mmCIF file of N, CA and C in Angstrom:
data_model
loop_
_atom_site.group_PDB
_atom_site.id
_atom_site.type_symbol
_atom_site.label_atom_id
_atom_site.label_comp_id
_atom_site.label_asym_id
_atom_site.label_seq_id
_atom_site.Cartn_x
_atom_site.Cartn_y
_atom_site.Cartn_z
ATOM 1 N N UNK A 1 1.434 -21.490 -24.349
ATOM 2 C CA UNK A 1 0.556 -20.252 -23.822
ATOM 3 C C UNK A 1 1.370 -19.757 -22.455
ATOM 4 N N UNK A 2 1.521 -18.435 -22.508
ATOM 5 C CA UNK A 2 2.129 -17.777 -21.195
ATOM 6 C C UNK A 2 1.446 -18.073 -20.087
ATOM 7 N N UNK A 3 2.256 -18.214 -18.930
ATOM 8 C CA UNK A 3 1.459 -18.169 -17.719
ATOM 9 C C UNK A 3 1.077 -16.817 -17.150
ATOM 10 N N UNK A 4 0.216 -16.851 -16.029
ATOM 11 C CA UNK A 4 -0.213 -15.301 -15.650
ATOM 12 C C UNK A 4 1.078 -14.796 -15.104
ATOM 13 N N UNK A 5 1.976 -15.454 -14.624
ATOM 14 C CA UNK A 5 3.312 -14.713 -13.918
ATOM 15 C C UNK A 5 3.955 -14.218 -15.197
ATOM 16 N N UNK A 6 4.113 -14.819 -16.346
ATOM 17 C CA UNK A 6 4.847 -14.444 -17.571
ATOM 18 C C UNK A 6 4.219 -13.058 -18.095
ATOM 19 N N UNK A 7 2.839 -12.993 -17.892
ATOM 20 C CA UNK A 7 2.119 -11.770 -18.438
ATOM 21 C C UNK A 7 2.366 -10.665 -17.314
ATOM 22 N N UNK A 8 2.550 -10.981 -16.036
ATOM 23 C CA UNK A 8 2.812 -10.095 -15.008
ATOM 24 C C UNK A 8 4.205 -9.491 -15.295
ATOM 25 N N UNK A 9 5.240 -10.159 -15.577
ATOM 26 C CA UNK A 9 6.602 -9.833 -15.801
ATOM 27 C C UNK A 9 6.610 -8.897 -17.216
ATOM 28 N N UNK A 10 5.762 -9.302 -17.994
ATOM 29 C CA UNK A 10 5.634 -8.497 -19.322
ATOM 30 C C UNK A 10 4.915 -7.266 -19.271
ATOM 31 N N UNK A 11 4.189 -7.093 -18.071
ATOM 32 C CA UNK A 11 3.375 -5.855 -17.846
ATOM 33 C C UNK A 11 2.114 -5.838 -18.613
ATOM 34 N N UNK A 12 1.642 -7.158 -18.900
ATOM 35 C CA UNK A 12 0.263 -7.275 -19.479
ATOM 36 C C UNK A 12 -0.802 -7.249 -18.389
ATOM 37 N N UNK A 13 -0.388 -7.850 -17.310
ATOM 38 C CA UNK A 13 -1.275 -7.778 -16.020
ATOM 39 C C UNK A 13 -0.505 -7.067 -15.092
ATOM 40 N N UNK A 14 -1.344 -6.107 -14.299
ATOM 41 C CA UNK A 14 -0.808 -5.342 -13.353
ATOM 42 C C UNK A 14 -0.374 -6.153 -11.954
ATOM 43 N N UNK A 15 0.658 -5.573 -11.447
ATOM 44 C CA UNK A 15 1.058 -6.347 -10.092
ATOM 45 C C UNK A 15 1.572 -5.233 -8.994
ATOM 46 N N UNK A 16 1.717 -5.671 -7.960
ATOM 47 C CA UNK A 16 2.398 -4.910 -6.853
ATOM 48 C C UNK A 16 3.841 -5.197 -6.653
ATOM 49 N N UNK A 17 4.550 -4.785 -7.523
ATOM 50 C CA UNK A 17 6.009 -5.176 -7.635
ATOM 51 C C UNK A 17 6.698 -4.542 -6.327
ATOM 52 N N UNK A 18 7.686 -5.712 -5.855
ATOM 53 C CA UNK A 18 8.433 -5.311 -4.808
ATOM 54 C C UNK A 18 9.930 -5.136 -5.377
ATOM 55 N N UNK A 19 10.349 -6.020 -6.173
ATOM 56 C CA UNK A 19 11.679 -6.066 -6.691
ATOM 57 C C UNK A 19 11.864 -6.604 -8.080
ATOM 58 N N UNK A 20 12.797 -6.320 -8.867
ATOM 59 C CA UNK A 20 13.107 -6.938 -10.080
ATOM 60 C C UNK A 20 14.445 -6.752 -10.472
ATOM 61 N N UNK A 21 15.058 -7.806 -11.059
ATOM 62 C CA UNK A 21 16.357 -7.484 -11.636
ATOM 63 C C UNK A 21 16.192 -8.162 -13.178
ATOM 64 N N UNK A 22 17.166 -8.483 -13.759
ATOM 65 C CA UNK A 22 17.272 -9.102 -15.115
ATOM 66 C C UNK A 22 16.682 -10.453 -15.201
ATOM 67 N N UNK A 23 16.728 -11.231 -14.193
ATOM 68 C CA UNK A 23 16.354 -12.619 -14.128
ATOM 69 C C UNK A 23 15.103 -12.969 -13.340
ATOM 70 N N UNK A 24 14.822 -12.116 -12.248
ATOM 71 C CA UNK A 24 13.801 -12.557 -11.353
ATOM 72 C C UNK A 24 12.896 -11.319 -11.064
ATOM 73 N N UNK A 25 11.708 -11.628 -10.498
ATOM 74 C CA UNK A 25 10.734 -10.559 -10.159
ATOM 75 C C UNK A 25 9.893 -10.931 -8.854
ATOM 76 N N UNK A 26 9.731 -9.951 -7.900
ATOM 77 C CA UNK A 26 8.968 -10.207 -6.757
ATOM 78 C C UNK A 26 7.727 -9.209 -6.612
ATOM 79 N N UNK A 27 6.509 -9.884 -6.190
ATOM 80 C CA UNK A 27 5.482 -9.050 -6.127
ATOM 81 C C UNK A 27 4.514 -9.535 -4.957
ATOM 82 N N UNK A 28 3.637 -8.546 -4.651
ATOM 83 C CA UNK A 28 2.721 -9.077 -3.555
ATOM 84 C C UNK A 28 1.716 -10.106 -4.095
ATOM 85 N N UNK A 29 1.283 -11.189 -3.343
ATOM 86 C CA UNK A 29 0.276 -11.968 -3.711
ATOM 87 C C UNK A 29 -1.048 -11.258 -3.411
ATOM 88 N N UNK A 30 -1.962 -11.338 -4.480
ATOM 89 C CA UNK A 30 -3.258 -10.607 -4.332
ATOM 90 C C UNK A 30 -4.140 -11.262 -3.523
ATOM 91 N N UNK A 31 -3.836 -12.652 -3.119
ATOM 92 C CA UNK A 31 -4.887 -13.348 -2.205
ATOM 93 C C UNK A 31 -4.006 -13.811 -1.086
ATOM 94 N N UNK A 32 -3.485 -12.909 -0.381
ATOM 95 C CA UNK A 32 -2.443 -13.221 0.672
ATOM 96 C C UNK A 32 -2.973 -14.066 1.869
ATOM 97 N N UNK A 33 -1.917 -14.799 2.509
ATOM 98 C CA UNK A 33 -2.153 -15.555 3.721
ATOM 99 C C UNK A 33 -2.153 -14.545 4.699
ATOM 100 N N UNK A 34 -1.080 -13.610 4.775
ATOM 101 C CA UNK A 34 -0.813 -12.708 5.670
ATOM 102 C C UNK A 34 -0.316 -11.487 4.977
ATOM 103 N N UNK A 35 -0.590 -10.289 5.794
ATOM 104 C CA UNK A 35 0.054 -8.997 5.112
ATOM 105 C C UNK A 35 1.418 -9.085 4.794
ATOM 106 N N UNK A 36 1.890 -8.863 3.635
ATOM 107 C CA UNK A 36 3.225 -8.910 3.147
ATOM 108 C C UNK A 36 3.555 -10.155 2.349
ATOM 109 N N UNK A 37 2.536 -10.974 2.328
ATOM 110 C CA UNK A 37 2.691 -12.277 1.462
ATOM 111 C C UNK A 37 3.259 -11.883 0.096
ATOM 112 N N UNK A 38 4.388 -12.381 -0.274
ATOM 113 C CA UNK A 38 5.028 -12.029 -1.598
ATOM 114 C C UNK A 38 5.314 -13.488 -2.477
ATOM 115 N N UNK A 39 5.369 -13.203 -3.521
ATOM 116 C CA UNK A 39 5.738 -14.247 -4.625
ATOM 117 C C UNK A 39 7.128 -13.926 -5.246
ATOM 118 N N UNK A 40 8.014 -14.866 -5.436
ATOM 119 C CA UNK A 40 9.274 -14.503 -6.189
ATOM 120 C C UNK A 40 9.361 -15.527 -7.182
ATOM 121 N N UNK A 41 9.561 -15.166 -8.401
ATOM 122 C CA UNK A 41 9.620 -15.989 -9.658
ATOM 123 C C UNK A 41 10.869 -15.643 -10.443
ATOM 124 N N UNK A 42 11.228 -16.826 -11.131
ATOM 125 C CA UNK A 42 12.196 -16.371 -12.328
ATOM 126 C C UNK A 42 11.377 -15.827 -13.512
ATOM 127 N N UNK A 43 12.181 -14.964 -14.220
ATOM 128 C CA UNK A 43 11.463 -14.479 -15.358
ATOM 129 C C UNK A 43 11.232 -15.550 -16.489
ATOM 130 N N UNK A 44 12.181 -16.526 -16.477
ATOM 131 C CA UNK A 44 12.048 -17.515 -17.372
ATOM 132 C C UNK A 44 10.921 -18.486 -16.850
ATOM 133 N N UNK A 45 10.047 -18.821 -17.868
ATOM 134 C CA UNK A 45 8.930 -19.607 -17.460
ATOM 135 C C UNK A 45 9.244 -21.190 -17.380
ATOM 136 N N UNK A 46 9.369 -21.720 -16.286
ATOM 137 C CA UNK A 46 9.604 -23.170 -16.034
ATOM 138 C C UNK A 46 8.715 -23.546 -15.137
ATOM 139 N N UNK A 47 8.099 -24.781 -15.300
ATOM 140 C CA UNK A 47 6.941 -25.247 -14.501
ATOM 141 C C UNK A 47 7.223 -25.620 -13.014
ATOM 142 N N UNK A 48 8.517 -26.493 -12.971
ATOM 143 C CA UNK A 48 8.749 -27.015 -11.483
ATOM 144 C C UNK A 48 10.023 -26.412 -11.170
ATOM 145 N N UNK A 49 10.172 -26.220 -9.760
ATOM 146 C CA UNK A 49 11.307 -25.651 -9.182
ATOM 147 C C UNK A 49 12.718 -26.503 -9.611
ATOM 148 N N UNK A 50 12.509 -27.653 -9.341
ATOM 149 C CA UNK A 50 13.664 -28.542 -9.687
ATOM 150 C C UNK A 50 14.037 -28.888 -10.996
ATOM 151 N N UNK A 51 13.309 -28.300 -11.965
ATOM 152 C CA UNK A 51 13.634 -28.252 -13.318
ATOM 153 C C UNK A 51 14.389 -27.033 -13.758
ATOM 154 N N UNK A 52 14.539 -26.187 -12.850
ATOM 155 C CA UNK A 52 15.424 -25.033 -13.216
ATOM 156 C C UNK A 52 16.908 -25.411 -13.436
ATOM 157 N N UNK A 53 17.531 -24.828 -14.156
ATOM 158 C CA UNK A 53 19.062 -25.078 -14.074
ATOM 159 C C UNK A 53 19.656 -24.578 -13.026
ATOM 160 N N UNK A 54 20.806 -25.054 -12.566
ATOM 161 C CA UNK A 54 21.537 -24.870 -11.104
ATOM 162 C C UNK A 54 21.690 -23.320 -11.072
ATOM 163 N N UNK A 55 22.217 -22.627 -12.125
ATOM 164 C CA UNK A 55 22.329 -21.262 -11.867
ATOM 165 C C UNK A 55 21.175 -20.439 -11.664
ATOM 166 N N UNK A 56 19.991 -20.864 -12.363
ATOM 167 C CA UNK A 56 18.738 -20.082 -11.982
ATOM 168 C C UNK A 56 18.221 -20.368 -10.733
ATOM 169 N N UNK A 57 18.219 -21.794 -10.400
ATOM 170 C CA UNK A 57 17.892 -22.027 -8.998
ATOM 171 C C UNK A 57 18.582 -21.192 -7.989
ATOM 172 N N UNK A 58 19.977 -21.223 -7.996
ATOM 173 C CA UNK A 58 20.700 -20.627 -6.994
ATOM 174 C C UNK A 58 20.463 -19.084 -6.977
ATOM 175 N N UNK A 59 20.240 -18.468 -8.177
ATOM 176 C CA UNK A 59 19.974 -17.170 -8.286
ATOM 177 C C UNK A 59 18.526 -16.705 -7.671
ATOM 178 N N UNK A 60 17.596 -17.821 -7.827
ATOM 179 C CA UNK A 60 16.165 -17.537 -7.305
ATOM 180 C C UNK A 60 16.272 -17.479 -5.839
ATOM 181 N N UNK A 61 17.129 -18.362 -5.284
ATOM 182 C CA UNK A 61 17.112 -18.341 -3.786
ATOM 183 C C UNK A 61 18.066 -17.179 -3.295
ATOM 184 N N UNK A 62 18.862 -16.816 -3.983
ATOM 185 C CA UNK A 62 19.606 -15.506 -3.510
ATOM 186 C C UNK A 62 18.655 -14.255 -3.643
ATOM 187 N N UNK A 63 17.952 -14.166 -4.658
ATOM 188 C CA UNK A 63 16.992 -12.991 -4.946
ATOM 189 C C UNK A 63 15.896 -13.238 -3.790
ATOM 190 N N UNK A 64 15.385 -14.408 -3.483
ATOM 191 C CA UNK A 64 14.259 -14.490 -2.503
ATOM 192 C C UNK A 64 14.688 -14.229 -1.053
ATOM 193 N N UNK A 65 16.094 -14.535 -0.971
ATOM 194 C CA UNK A 65 16.703 -14.212 0.456
ATOM 195 C C UNK A 65 16.533 -12.634 0.627
ATOM 196 N N UNK A 66 17.042 -11.915 -0.278
ATOM 197 C CA UNK A 66 17.095 -10.459 -0.342
ATOM 198 C C UNK A 66 15.613 -9.916 -0.136
ATOM 199 N N UNK A 67 14.631 -10.481 -0.794
ATOM 200 C CA UNK A 67 13.171 -9.940 -0.546
ATOM 201 C C UNK A 67 12.892 -10.436 0.813
ATOM 202 N N UNK A 68 13.076 -11.402 1.287
ATOM 203 C CA UNK A 68 12.692 -11.991 2.687
ATOM 204 C C UNK A 68 13.346 -11.050 3.495
ATOM 205 N N UNK A 69 14.455 -10.566 3.650
ATOM 206 C CA UNK A 69 15.065 -9.873 4.504
ATOM 207 C C UNK A 69 14.369 -8.477 4.656
ATOM 208 N N UNK A 70 14.070 -7.995 3.381
ATOM 209 C CA UNK A 70 13.324 -6.611 3.296
ATOM 210 C C UNK A 70 11.970 -6.775 3.892
ATOM 211 N N UNK A 71 11.215 -7.879 3.603
ATOM 212 C CA UNK A 71 9.865 -8.275 4.377
ATOM 213 C C UNK A 71 10.041 -8.243 5.768
ATOM 214 N N UNK A 72 10.918 -8.869 6.286
ATOM 215 C CA UNK A 72 11.069 -8.995 7.795
ATOM 216 C C UNK A 72 11.270 -7.641 8.384
ATOM 217 N N UNK A 73 12.039 -6.792 7.764
ATOM 218 C CA UNK A 73 12.278 -5.312 8.166
ATOM 219 C C UNK A 73 10.956 -4.438 8.194
ATOM 220 N N UNK A 74 10.214 -4.811 7.008
ATOM 221 C CA UNK A 74 8.945 -3.927 6.725
ATOM 222 C C UNK A 74 7.604 -4.447 7.559
ATOM 223 N N UNK A 75 7.623 -5.771 7.880
ATOM 224 C CA UNK A 75 6.300 -6.297 8.378
ATOM 225 C C UNK A 75 6.785 -6.940 9.781
ATOM 226 N N UNK A 76 6.117 -6.523 10.909
ATOM 227 C CA UNK A 76 6.272 -7.084 12.225
ATOM 228 C C UNK A 76 5.882 -8.542 12.088
ATOM 229 N N UNK A 77 6.774 -9.406 12.320
ATOM 230 C CA UNK A 77 6.553 -10.861 12.464
ATOM 231 C C UNK A 77 7.587 -11.583 13.068
ATOM 232 N N UNK A 78 7.401 -12.797 13.482
ATOM 233 C CA UNK A 78 8.386 -13.547 14.011
ATOM 234 C C UNK A 78 9.293 -14.044 13.190
ATOM 235 N N UNK A 79 9.064 -14.381 11.993
ATOM 236 C CA UNK A 79 9.917 -14.868 10.937
ATOM 237 C C UNK A 79 9.174 -14.779 9.581
ATOM 238 N N UNK A 80 9.889 -15.039 8.523
ATOM 239 C CA UNK A 80 9.390 -15.109 7.063
ATOM 240 C C UNK A 80 9.313 -16.582 6.696
ATOM 241 N N UNK A 81 8.279 -17.193 6.397
ATOM 242 C CA UNK A 81 8.114 -18.560 6.059
ATOM 243 C C UNK A 81 8.299 -18.622 4.613
ATOM 244 N N UNK A 82 8.713 -19.878 4.119
ATOM 245 C CA UNK A 82 8.962 -20.136 2.691
ATOM 246 C C UNK A 82 8.130 -21.293 2.250
ATOM 247 N N UNK A 83 7.300 -21.276 1.181
ATOM 248 C CA UNK A 83 6.760 -22.296 0.615
ATOM 249 C C UNK A 83 6.778 -22.386 -0.811
ATOM 250 N N UNK A 84 6.984 -23.644 -1.366
ATOM 251 C CA UNK A 84 7.021 -23.777 -2.805
ATOM 252 C C UNK A 84 6.130 -24.943 -2.941
ATOM 253 N N UNK A 85 4.981 -24.577 -3.664
ATOM 254 C CA UNK A 85 3.938 -25.583 -3.922
ATOM 255 C C UNK A 85 3.732 -25.778 -5.443
ATOM 256 N N UNK A 86 3.362 -24.641 -6.040
ATOM 257 C CA UNK A 86 3.270 -24.562 -7.595
ATOM 258 C C UNK A 86 2.235 -25.338 -8.153
ATOM 259 N N UNK A 87 1.121 -25.842 -7.572
ATOM 260 C CA UNK A 87 0.184 -26.449 -8.310
ATOM 261 C C UNK A 87 -0.844 -25.498 -8.953
ATOM 262 N N UNK A 88 -1.060 -24.295 -8.487
ATOM 263 C CA UNK A 88 -2.072 -23.449 -8.969
ATOM 264 C C UNK A 88 -1.522 -22.485 -10.213
ATOM 265 N N UNK A 89 -0.225 -22.456 -10.503
ATOM 266 C CA UNK A 89 0.200 -21.784 -11.567
ATOM 267 C C UNK A 89 1.474 -22.468 -12.127
ATOM 268 N N UNK A 90 1.314 -22.905 -13.369
ATOM 269 C CA UNK A 90 2.576 -23.656 -13.892
ATOM 270 C C UNK A 90 3.712 -22.829 -14.147
ATOM 271 N N UNK A 91 4.322 -22.088 -13.141
ATOM 272 C CA UNK A 91 5.600 -21.268 -13.260
ATOM 273 C C UNK A 91 6.210 -21.210 -11.843
ATOM 274 N N UNK A 92 7.256 -21.661 -11.808
ATOM 275 C CA UNK A 92 8.103 -21.599 -10.630
ATOM 276 C C UNK A 92 7.846 -20.348 -9.777
ATOM 277 N N UNK A 93 7.358 -20.430 -8.583
ATOM 278 C CA UNK A 93 7.059 -19.423 -7.676
ATOM 279 C C UNK A 93 7.416 -19.795 -6.229
ATOM 280 N N UNK A 94 8.038 -18.900 -5.539
ATOM 281 C CA UNK A 94 8.311 -19.066 -4.014
ATOM 282 C C UNK A 94 7.358 -18.210 -3.195
ATOM 283 N N UNK A 95 6.725 -18.644 -2.388
ATOM 284 C CA UNK A 95 5.846 -17.859 -1.500
ATOM 285 C C UNK A 95 6.800 -17.498 -0.360
ATOM 286 N N UNK A 96 6.818 -16.152 -0.015
ATOM 287 C CA UNK A 96 7.433 -15.603 1.259
ATOM 288 C C UNK A 96 6.444 -15.079 2.026
ATOM 289 N N UNK A 97 6.100 -15.617 3.232
ATOM 290 C CA UNK A 97 4.925 -15.133 4.147
ATOM 291 C C UNK A 97 5.406 -14.747 5.595
ATOM 292 N N UNK A 98 5.165 -13.484 5.851
ATOM 293 C CA UNK A 98 5.427 -13.152 7.149
ATOM 294 C C UNK A 98 4.684 -13.969 8.119
ATOM 295 N N UNK A 99 5.310 -14.489 9.188
ATOM 296 C CA UNK A 99 4.524 -15.507 10.052
ATOM 297 C C UNK A 99 4.546 -14.975 11.461
ATOM 298 N N UNK A 100 3.424 -15.064 11.967
ATOM 299 C CA UNK A 100 3.266 -14.840 13.585
ATOM 300 C C UNK A 100 2.675 -15.973 14.197
ATOM 301 N N UNK A 101 1.974 -16.924 13.450
ATOM 302 C CA UNK A 101 1.539 -18.137 13.859
ATOM 303 C C UNK A 101 1.546 -19.195 12.791
ATOM 304 N N UNK A 102 1.187 -20.522 13.112
ATOM 305 C CA UNK A 102 1.247 -21.443 12.097
ATOM 306 C C UNK A 102 0.045 -21.226 10.886
ATOM 307 N N UNK A 103 -0.947 -20.613 11.471
ATOM 308 C CA UNK A 103 -2.085 -20.266 10.734
ATOM 309 C C UNK A 103 -1.798 -19.489 9.375
ATOM 310 N N UNK A 104 -0.756 -18.693 9.647
ATOM 311 C CA UNK A 104 -0.172 -17.759 8.623
ATOM 312 C C UNK A 104 0.279 -18.529 7.379
ATOM 313 N N UNK A 105 0.716 -19.719 7.483
ATOM 314 C CA UNK A 105 1.107 -20.528 6.434
ATOM 315 C C UNK A 105 0.151 -21.417 5.852
ATOM 316 N N UNK A 106 -1.029 -21.494 6.506
ATOM 317 C CA UNK A 106 -2.176 -22.271 6.127
ATOM 318 C C UNK A 106 -2.833 -21.661 4.952
ATOM 319 N N UNK A 107 -2.818 -22.155 3.714
ATOM 320 C CA UNK A 107 -3.475 -21.492 2.573
ATOM 321 C C UNK A 107 -5.043 -21.450 2.696
ATOM 322 N N UNK A 108 -5.632 -21.822 3.683
ATOM 323 C CA UNK A 108 -7.191 -21.758 3.898
ATOM 324 C C UNK A 108 -7.364 -20.555 4.563
ATOM 325 N N UNK A 109 -6.474 -19.688 5.270
ATOM 326 C CA UNK A 109 -6.794 -18.501 5.788
ATOM 327 C C UNK A 109 -6.237 -17.260 4.995
ATOM 328 N N UNK A 110 -6.940 -16.281 4.698
ATOM 329 C CA UNK A 110 -6.583 -15.214 3.915
ATOM 330 C C UNK A 110 -6.919 -13.885 4.596
ATOM 331 N N UNK A 111 -6.278 -12.961 4.234
ATOM 332 C CA UNK A 111 -6.389 -11.444 4.632
ATOM 333 C C UNK A 111 -6.705 -10.646 3.390
ATOM 334 N N UNK A 112 -7.814 -9.799 3.760
ATOM 335 C CA UNK A 112 -8.165 -8.883 2.714
ATOM 336 C C UNK A 112 -7.455 -7.474 2.806
ATOM 337 N N UNK A 113 -6.877 -7.001 1.687
ATOM 338 C CA UNK A 113 -6.323 -5.718 1.665
ATOM 339 C C UNK A 113 -6.862 -4.980 0.533
ATOM 340 N N UNK A 114 -6.966 -3.630 0.611
ATOM 341 C CA UNK A 114 -7.399 -2.802 -0.454
ATOM 342 C C UNK A 114 -6.319 -2.360 -1.324
ATOM 343 N N UNK A 115 -6.536 -1.956 -2.675
ATOM 344 C CA UNK A 115 -5.520 -1.802 -3.470
ATOM 345 C C UNK A 115 -4.628 -0.617 -2.962
ATOM 346 N N UNK A 116 -4.918 0.305 -2.272
ATOM 347 C CA UNK A 116 -4.087 1.430 -1.718
ATOM 348 C C UNK A 116 -3.176 0.735 -0.653
ATOM 349 N N UNK A 117 -3.725 -0.257 0.207
ATOM 350 C CA UNK A 117 -2.812 -0.934 1.217
ATOM 351 C C UNK A 117 -1.845 -1.831 0.459
ATOM 352 N N UNK A 118 -2.159 -2.363 -0.703
ATOM 353 C CA UNK A 118 -1.161 -3.241 -1.370
ATOM 354 C C UNK A 118 0.022 -2.260 -1.967
ATOM 355 N N UNK A 119 -0.467 -1.261 -2.538
ATOM 356 C CA UNK A 119 0.666 -0.191 -2.984
ATOM 357 C C UNK A 119 1.376 0.328 -2.046
ATOM 358 N N UNK A 120 0.950 0.629 -0.998
ATOM 359 C CA UNK A 120 1.674 1.091 0.196
ATOM 360 C C UNK A 120 2.588 0.124 0.644
ATOM 361 N N UNK A 121 2.097 -0.974 0.869
ATOM 362 C CA UNK A 121 2.963 -2.205 1.388
ATOM 363 C C UNK A 121 4.173 -2.476 0.391
ATOM 364 N N UNK A 122 3.849 -2.483 -0.844
ATOM 365 C CA UNK A 122 4.992 -2.790 -1.886
ATOM 366 C C UNK A 122 6.108 -1.755 -1.836
ATOM 367 N N UNK A 123 5.527 -0.515 -1.549
ATOM 368 C CA UNK A 123 6.552 0.716 -1.613
ATOM 369 C C UNK A 123 7.317 0.561 -0.272
ATOM 370 N N UNK A 124 6.889 0.232 0.806
ATOM 371 C CA UNK A 124 7.503 0.090 2.150
ATOM 372 C C UNK A 124 8.731 -1.260 1.998
ATOM 373 N N UNK A 125 8.065 -2.270 1.527
ATOM 374 C CA UNK A 125 8.936 -3.424 1.371
ATOM 375 C C UNK A 125 10.168 -3.165 0.649
ATOM 376 N N UNK A 126 9.827 -2.384 -0.641
ATOM 377 C CA UNK A 126 10.853 -2.072 -1.574
ATOM 378 C C UNK A 126 11.973 -1.195 -0.911
ATOM 379 N N UNK A 127 11.434 -0.404 -0.066
ATOM 380 C CA UNK A 127 12.360 0.663 0.656
ATOM 381 C C UNK A 127 13.443 0.074 1.505
ATOM 382 N N UNK A 128 13.384 -1.301 1.964
ATOM 383 C CA UNK A 128 14.219 -2.118 2.818
ATOM 384 C C UNK A 128 15.081 -2.843 1.948
ATOM 385 N N UNK A 129 14.958 -2.795 0.561
ATOM 386 C CA UNK A 129 15.865 -3.641 -0.203
ATOM 387 C C UNK A 129 17.275 -3.013 -0.253
ATOM 388 N N UNK A 130 18.361 -3.797 -0.229
ATOM 389 C CA UNK A 130 19.670 -3.419 -0.184
ATOM 390 C C UNK A 130 20.205 -3.256 -1.719
#
């Protein structure tokens, strides 16, 4: 059975896309810890990060770096935090979270955004991609 992320990549479930190439996809988390919280995934459905083949793993890191740099330009923050937990969806995903304090990386604290805010945010972040 396809994961929710595989369905997002296939366009079966809508998302606030930030970036995409042949192998990877980045989109805004709809239950964000902080404004700009993004998820980066390989299009290939693999459950665990370290089960990725080396080429895909390295490509995911390069793609995540590109998205993180755009995030930091688009969202005022002290840095972009990285988290790989992966318990809630059995598909490798990297959380990129704009941080101003440690509570921003705590998955117990969430921010609420309206659909229009998500759309505008995805457009602004995308505009900073090289």
